[in-house]
């Protein structure tokens, strides 16, 4: 068996889930950015709860957003106890809204989000890593890390599902949207892990809806579900590490404690 440090596998992940204008996603996002932030920069002082979604045209065409509807979050090294190290590169697939028209910015060819977010070949020349909202416009005052070679080949997906109650968003809407994404991911033949967010404010029936969704027969029991909270820093690495193990076809798989078990064990 590989000993610690002997091998580093590279895993490129896209974080996806309900995105769009307020009419689609409700009064708040589902927690994609907070999950990415906590995973890439876990320390309390690097964790922001407020991330970008409504932008000026200038910020949209700046080098961080770079006229794309995805963010490059950078890299992080994580280990599993059996001695395997994984280097993750992370992108967040979202939809940026113009603060003048409150409509999504028009990019090149704009497919609907549920299709676009499952792209496995990502490219954007000279795109800078996103760190936080305040970085926009004063990029030089932050670490400037460029998306290597201007491209990324996605190995697997983390599909986010919000189990908290958000005004102006129905649970049916989120289930349908998420199912459409999962069906498109299935077509890519890449693995996916479902991560529920905001379990610190969860609604029991929404938690059940998420579990019911991954148990649909078309997914053949192949979609693990991890219950997380970015604010409470619970079960953050687990979803990504499980995805890495599936991509890596490892025999051993991490156990998945429920949110309450994981929160107690901290
Ligand atoms: P868009 O990219 O704009 O579609 O949103 P998003 O999916 O990236 O959501 P984001 O991470 O920006 O979070 C949206 C809101 O949910 C913010 O107000 C966050 O503070 C809140 N939020 C995110 N994670 C958690 C969490 O773990 N617990 C709670 N209670 N709130 C959270
Ligand atoms: Mg976001």
CSV table of C-alpha atoms and ligand atoms in Angstrom, one decimal:
chain,number,residue,atom,x,y,z
A,1,UNK,CA,0.0,0.0,0.0
A,2,UNK,CA,1.2,3.5,-0.7
A,3,UNK,CA,2.8,5.2,2.3
A,4,UNK,CA,2.2,8.8,3.2
A,5,UNK,CA,3.8,11.2,0.7
A,6,UNK,CA,4.5,8.5,-1.8
A,7,UNK,CA,1.9,9.5,-4.3
A,8,UNK,CA,-0.1,12.6,-4.9
A,9,UNK,CA,-3.1,12.3,-7.1
A,10,UNK,CA,-4.6,15.3,-8.8
A,11,UNK,CA,-8.3,15.7,-8.8
A,12,UNK,CA,-10.2,18.4,-10.6
A,13,UNK,CA,-13.7,19.1,-9.2
A,14,UNK,CA,-16.6,21.3,-10.3
A,15,UNK,CA,-19.1,22.4,-7.6
A,16,UNK,CA,-22.5,22.7,-9.0
A,17,UNK,CA,-26.1,23.3,-7.9
A,18,UNK,CA,-29.1,25.6,-8.2
A,19,UNK,CA,-27.9,29.0,-9.5
A,20,UNK,CA,-29.4,32.0,-11.3
A,21,UNK,CA,-31.6,35.0,-10.8
A,22,UNK,CA,-33.6,35.5,-7.6
A,23,UNK,CA,-36.7,34.1,-9.3
A,24,UNK,CA,-34.9,30.8,-9.7
A,25,UNK,CA,-32.7,30.5,-6.6
A,26,UNK,CA,-34.8,32.5,-4.0
A,27,UNK,CA,-33.5,35.2,-1.7
A,28,UNK,CA,-30.1,33.5,-1.1
A,29,UNK,CA,-27.7,31.1,-2.8
A,30,UNK,CA,-27.5,27.4,-1.8
A,31,UNK,CA,-24.0,27.7,-0.3
A,32,UNK,CA,-21.7,26.7,-3.2
A,33,UNK,CA,-19.2,29.5,-2.5
A,34,UNK,CA,-19.1,29.0,1.3
A,35,UNK,CA,-18.5,25.3,0.8
A,36,UNK,CA,-15.6,26.0,-1.7
A,37,UNK,CA,-14.2,28.6,0.7
A,38,UNK,CA,-14.2,26.3,3.7
A,39,UNK,CA,-12.7,23.4,1.7
A,40,UNK,CA,-9.9,25.5,0.1
A,41,UNK,CA,-9.2,27.8,3.0
A,42,UNK,CA,-10.5,26.1,6.2
A,43,UNK,CA,-9.2,28.6,8.8
A,44,UNK,CA,-11.6,30.8,10.6
A,45,UNK,CA,-9.9,34.0,9.5
A,46,UNK,CA,-10.0,33.0,5.8
A,47,UNK,CA,-13.7,32.1,5.9
A,48,UNK,CA,-16.2,34.6,4.4
A,49,UNK,CA,-19.9,34.2,4.5
A,50,UNK,CA,-20.7,36.7,1.8
A,51,UNK,CA,-19.6,36.0,-1.7
A,52,UNK,CA,-20.1,37.5,-5.2
A,53,UNK,CA,-23.2,36.9,-7.3
A,54,UNK,CA,-24.6,40.3,-8.4
A,55,UNK,CA,-21.8,42.3,-10.1
A,56,UNK,CA,-21.0,45.4,-12.1
A,57,UNK,CA,-20.0,45.0,-15.8
A,58,UNK,CA,-16.4,46.0,-14.8
A,59,UNK,CA,-16.1,43.3,-12.2
A,60,UNK,CA,-17.6,40.7,-14.6
A,61,UNK,CA,-15.0,41.5,-17.2
A,62,UNK,CA,-12.1,41.8,-14.6
A,63,UNK,CA,-9.6,38.9,-14.5
A,64,UNK,CA,-11.1,37.0,-11.6
A,65,UNK,CA,-14.5,36.5,-13.2
A,66,UNK,CA,-13.0,36.9,-16.6
A,67,UNK,CA,-16.4,37.0,-18.4
A,68,UNK,CA,-17.2,33.5,-17.3
A,69,UNK,CA,-19.9,32.1,-15.2
A,70,UNK,CA,-17.5,30.0,-13.1
A,71,UNK,CA,-14.9,30.8,-10.4
A,72,UNK,CA,-11.5,29.2,-10.1
A,73,UNK,CA,-11.0,28.6,-6.4
A,74,UNK,CA,-7.4,27.3,-6.6
A,75,UNK,CA,-5.7,24.2,-5.2
A,76,UNK,CA,-5.6,22.4,-1.8
A,77,UNK,CA,-3.7,19.3,-0.6
A,78,UNK,CA,-5.7,16.9,1.5
A,79,UNK,CA,-4.7,13.5,2.9
A,80,UNK,CA,-6.6,10.3,3.9
A,81,UNK,CA,-5.3,8.3,6.8
A,82,UNK,CA,-4.2,5.4,4.6
A,83,UNK,CA,-1.4,7.5,3.2
A,84,UNK,CA,-2.9,8.8,0.0
A,85,UNK,CA,-2.6,12.5,-0.7
A,86,UNK,CA,-4.9,14.3,-3.1
A,87,UNK,CA,-4.3,17.6,-4.7
A,88,UNK,CA,-7.7,19.2,-5.5
A,89,UNK,CA,-8.3,21.9,-8.0
A,90,UNK,CA,-11.7,23.5,-7.6
A,91,UNK,CA,-14.1,25.5,-9.7
A,92,UNK,CA,-17.6,26.7,-8.8
A,93,UNK,CA,-20.1,26.8,-11.5
A,94,UNK,CA,-22.6,29.6,-10.9
A,95,UNK,CA,-24.5,32.4,-12.7
A,96,UNK,CA,-23.4,36.0,-12.3
A,97,UNK,CA,-26.1,38.7,-12.4
A,98,UNK,CA,-25.7,42.2,-13.9
A,99,UNK,CA,-26.3,44.8,-11.1
A,100,UNK,CA,-27.8,47.1,-13.7
A,101,UNK,CA,-30.4,44.9,-15.4
A,102,UNK,CA,-30.6,42.1,-12.8
A,103,UNK,CA,-30.3,39.6,-15.6
A,104,UNK,CA,-27.5,37.1,-16.1
A,105,UNK,CA,-24.5,38.5,-18.0
A,106,UNK,CA,-24.4,37.2,-21.5
A,107,UNK,CA,-21.3,35.1,-22.1
A,108,UNK,CA,-20.3,33.4,-25.4
A,109,UNK,CA,-22.6,30.5,-26.1
A,110,UNK,CA,-24.9,30.4,-23.2
A,111,UNK,CA,-26.5,27.0,-22.6
A,112,UNK,CA,-28.9,26.7,-19.7
A,113,UNK,CA,-27.1,26.3,-16.4
A,114,UNK,CA,-28.2,22.7,-15.8
A,115,UNK,CA,-26.3,21.8,-19.0
A,116,UNK,CA,-23.5,24.2,-18.9
A,117,UNK,CA,-22.4,23.4,-15.4
A,118,UNK,CA,-21.7,19.8,-16.3
A,119,UNK,CA,-18.9,20.7,-18.8
A,120,UNK,CA,-15.8,18.6,-18.3
A,121,UNK,CA,-13.5,20.8,-20.4
A,122,UNK,CA,-13.1,24.2,-18.9
A,123,UNK,CA,-11.0,27.0,-20.4
A,124,UNK,CA,-10.4,30.6,-19.6
A,125,UNK,CA,-7.1,32.4,-20.5
A,126,UNK,CA,-5.3,34.2,-17.7
A,127,UNK,CA,-8.1,33.7,-15.3
A,128,UNK,CA,-7.2,34.6,-11.7
A,129,UNK,CA,-8.1,32.5,-8.6
A,130,UNK,CA,-11.0,34.0,-6.6
A,131,UNK,CA,-10.3,34.6,-2.9
A,132,UNK,CA,-13.1,36.9,-1.7
A,133,UNK,CA,-15.5,39.6,-2.7
A,134,UNK,CA,-13.2,42.5,-1.7
A,135,UNK,CA,-10.5,41.3,-4.1
A,136,UNK,CA,-12.5,42.5,-7.1
A,137,UNK,CA,-11.0,45.7,-8.5
A,138,UNK,CA,-7.9,45.5,-6.3
A,139,UNK,CA,-6.6,42.1,-7.5
A,140,UNK,CA,-3.0,43.3,-7.1
A,141,UNK,CA,-3.4,43.5,-3.3
A,142,UNK,CA,-4.1,39.8,-3.1
A,143,UNK,CA,-2.2,36.6,-4.1
A,144,UNK,CA,-2.4,36.4,-7.9
A,145,UNK,CA,-2.7,32.8,-9.0
A,146,UNK,CA,-3.5,32.1,-12.6
A,147,UNK,CA,-5.6,29.0,-13.8
A,148,UNK,CA,-2.7,26.8,-15.0
A,149,UNK,CA,-2.6,26.7,-18.8
A,150,UNK,CA,-5.9,28.4,-18.9
A,151,UNK,CA,-7.8,25.1,-18.7
A,152,UNK,CA,-9.0,22.3,-16.5
A,153,UNK,CA,-10.3,18.9,-17.2
A,154,UNK,CA,-13.0,18.0,-14.7
A,155,UNK,CA,-12.8,14.5,-13.1
A,156,UNK,CA,-15.9,14.7,-10.9
A,157,UNK,CA,-18.7,16.8,-9.5
A,158,UNK,CA,-19.9,17.9,-6.1
A,159,UNK,CA,-23.6,18.6,-6.4
A,160,UNK,CA,-24.8,21.0,-3.7
A,161,UNK,CA,-28.3,20.8,-2.2
A,162,UNK,CA,-29.5,23.4,0.4
A,163,UNK,CA,-31.6,21.9,3.2
A,164,UNK,CA,-32.4,25.2,4.9
A,165,UNK,CA,-35.5,27.2,4.3
A,166,UNK,CA,-34.9,30.1,1.9
A,167,UNK,CA,-37.7,32.6,1.2
A,168,UNK,CA,-39.0,32.6,-2.4
A,169,UNK,CA,-37.5,29.2,-3.2
A,170,UNK,CA,-39.7,26.1,-3.2
A,171,UNK,CA,-38.2,22.7,-2.3
A,172,UNK,CA,-39.8,21.2,-5.5
A,173,UNK,CA,-37.9,23.8,-7.6
A,174,UNK,CA,-34.6,22.8,-6.0
A,175,UNK,CA,-35.3,19.1,-6.4
A,176,UNK,CA,-36.2,19.4,-10.1
A,177,UNK,CA,-33.2,21.6,-10.8
A,178,UNK,CA,-30.9,19.3,-9.0
A,179,UNK,CA,-32.3,16.2,-10.7
A,180,UNK,CA,-31.7,17.9,-14.1
A,181,UNK,CA,-28.1,18.6,-13.2
A,182,UNK,CA,-27.6,15.0,-11.9
A,183,UNK,CA,-29.1,13.6,-15.2
A,184,UNK,CA,-26.7,15.7,-17.2
A,185,UNK,CA,-23.8,14.6,-15.0
A,186,UNK,CA,-24.7,11.0,-15.6
A,187,UNK,CA,-24.2,11.6,-19.3
A,188,UNK,CA,-20.6,12.7,-18.7
A,189,UNK,CA,-19.9,9.3,-17.0
A,190,UNK,CA,-18.0,11.3,-14.3
A,191,UNK,CA,-18.8,10.5,-10.7
A,192,UNK,CA,-20.8,12.8,-8.5
A,193,UNK,CA,-21.2,13.2,-4.7
A,194,UNK,CA,-24.2,15.1,-3.3
A,195,UNK,CA,-23.4,17.5,-0.5
A,196,UNK,CA,-26.2,19.0,1.5
A,197,UNK,CA,-25.4,22.5,2.9
A,198,UNK,CA,-26.6,24.6,5.8
A,199,UNK,CA,-27.4,21.5,8.0
A,200,UNK,CA,-26.9,23.9,11.0
A,201,UNK,CA,-30.3,25.4,10.0
A,202,UNK,CA,-31.8,22.3,8.4
A,203,UNK,CA,-35.5,21.6,7.8
A,204,UNK,CA,-36.2,17.9,8.4
A,205,UNK,CA,-38.4,17.4,5.4
A,206,UNK,CA,-35.9,19.1,3.1
A,207,UNK,CA,-33.2,16.7,4.4
A,208,UNK,CA,-35.5,13.8,3.5
A,209,UNK,CA,-36.1,15.2,0.0
A,210,UNK,CA,-32.3,15.3,-0.6
A,211,UNK,CA,-32.0,11.6,0.5
A,212,UNK,CA,-35.0,10.6,-1.6
A,213,UNK,CA,-33.5,12.3,-4.6
A,214,UNK,CA,-30.2,10.4,-4.6
A,215,UNK,CA,-32.1,7.2,-4.0
A,216,UNK,CA,-34.0,7.4,-7.3
A,217,UNK,CA,-33.6,4.3,-9.3
A,218,UNK,CA,-31.9,5.9,-12.3
A,219,UNK,CA,-28.9,6.7,-10.0
A,220,UNK,CA,-28.5,3.0,-9.1
A,221,UNK,CA,-27.3,3.8,-5.5
A,222,UNK,CA,-24.2,5.4,-7.0
A,223,UNK,CA,-24.5,8.9,-5.5
A,224,UNK,CA,-23.3,9.2,-1.9
A,225,UNK,CA,-24.8,12.0,0.2
A,226,UNK,CA,-22.8,14.0,2.7
A,227,UNK,CA,-24.5,16.3,5.2
A,228,UNK,CA,-22.4,19.5,5.7
A,229,UNK,CA,-22.3,22.9,7.3
A,230,UNK,CA,-19.8,25.4,6.0
A,231,UNK,CA,-20.6,27.9,8.8
A,232,UNK,CA,-20.0,25.2,11.5
A,233,UNK,CA,-17.2,23.5,9.5
A,234,UNK,CA,-18.8,20.1,9.7
A,235,UNK,CA,-18.3,17.3,7.0
A,236,UNK,CA,-16.5,19.7,4.6
A,237,UNK,CA,-13.6,17.5,3.4
A,238,UNK,CA,-15.6,14.3,3.4
A,239,UNK,CA,-17.6,14.8,0.2
A,240,UNK,CA,-14.5,15.8,-1.8
A,241,UNK,CA,-12.4,13.0,-0.4
A,242,UNK,CA,-15.1,10.4,-1.1
A,243,UNK,CA,-15.3,11.8,-4.7
A,244,UNK,CA,-11.6,11.4,-5.0
A,245,UNK,CA,-11.8,7.8,-3.8
A,246,UNK,CA,-14.5,7.1,-6.4
A,247,UNK,CA,-12.5,8.7,-9.1
A,248,UNK,CA,-9.4,6.7,-7.9
A,249,UNK,CA,-11.5,3.5,-7.8
A,250,UNK,CA,-10.1,2.7,-4.3
A,251,UNK,CA,-11.4,-0.4,-2.6
A,252,UNK,CA,-11.7,1.2,0.8
A,253,UNK,CA,-14.2,4.1,1.2
A,254,UNK,CA,-14.6,6.6,3.9
A,255,UNK,CA,-17.5,6.1,6.3
A,256,UNK,CA,-20.2,8.8,6.1
A,257,UNK,CA,-21.4,10.0,9.5
A,258,UNK,CA,-24.7,11.9,9.6
A,259,UNK,CA,-24.6,15.6,10.3
A,260,UNK,CA,-25.4,15.1,14.0
A,261,UNK,CA,-22.8,12.4,14.4
A,262,UNK,CA,-20.1,14.5,12.7
A,263,UNK,CA,-21.1,17.6,14.7
A,264,UNK,CA,-20.8,15.7,18.0
A,265,UNK,CA,-17.5,14.2,17.0
A,266,UNK,CA,-15.8,17.5,16.4
B,1,LIG,P1,-24.6,31.8,-5.9
B,1,LIG,O1,-23.2,31.5,-6.4
B,1,LIG,O2,-24.8,33.3,-5.9
B,1,LIG,O3,-25.6,31.1,-6.7
B,1,LIG,O4,-24.7,31.4,-4.4
B,1,LIG,P2,-23.9,30.2,-3.6
B,1,LIG,O5,-24.5,28.9,-3.9
B,1,LIG,O6,-22.4,30.3,-3.9
B,1,LIG,O7,-24.2,30.5,-2.1
B,1,LIG,P3,-23.2,31.2,-1.0
B,1,LIG,O8,-22.1,30.3,-0.6
B,1,LIG,O9,-22.9,32.6,-1.5
B,1,LIG,O10,-24.2,31.3,0.2
B,1,LIG,C1,-25.5,31.9,0.1
B,1,LIG,C2,-26.0,32.3,1.5
B,1,LIG,O11,-26.1,31.2,2.4
B,1,LIG,C3,-25.0,33.3,2.3
B,1,LIG,O12,-25.8,34.2,3.0
B,1,LIG,C4,-24.3,32.3,3.2
B,1,LIG,O13,-23.8,33.0,4.3
B,1,LIG,C5,-25.3,31.3,3.5
B,1,LIG,N1,-24.7,30.0,3.9
B,1,LIG,C6,-23.7,29.4,3.2
B,1,LIG,N2,-23.3,28.3,3.9
B,1,LIG,C7,-24.0,28.2,5.0
B,1,LIG,C8,-24.0,27.3,6.2
B,1,LIG,O14,-23.3,26.4,6.3
B,1,LIG,N3,-25.0,27.6,7.1
B,1,LIG,C9,-25.8,28.6,7.1
B,1,LIG,N4,-26.7,28.8,8.1
B,1,LIG,N5,-25.8,29.5,6.1
B,1,LIG,C10,-24.9,29.3,5.0
B,2,LIG,MG1,-21.4,31.4,-5.4
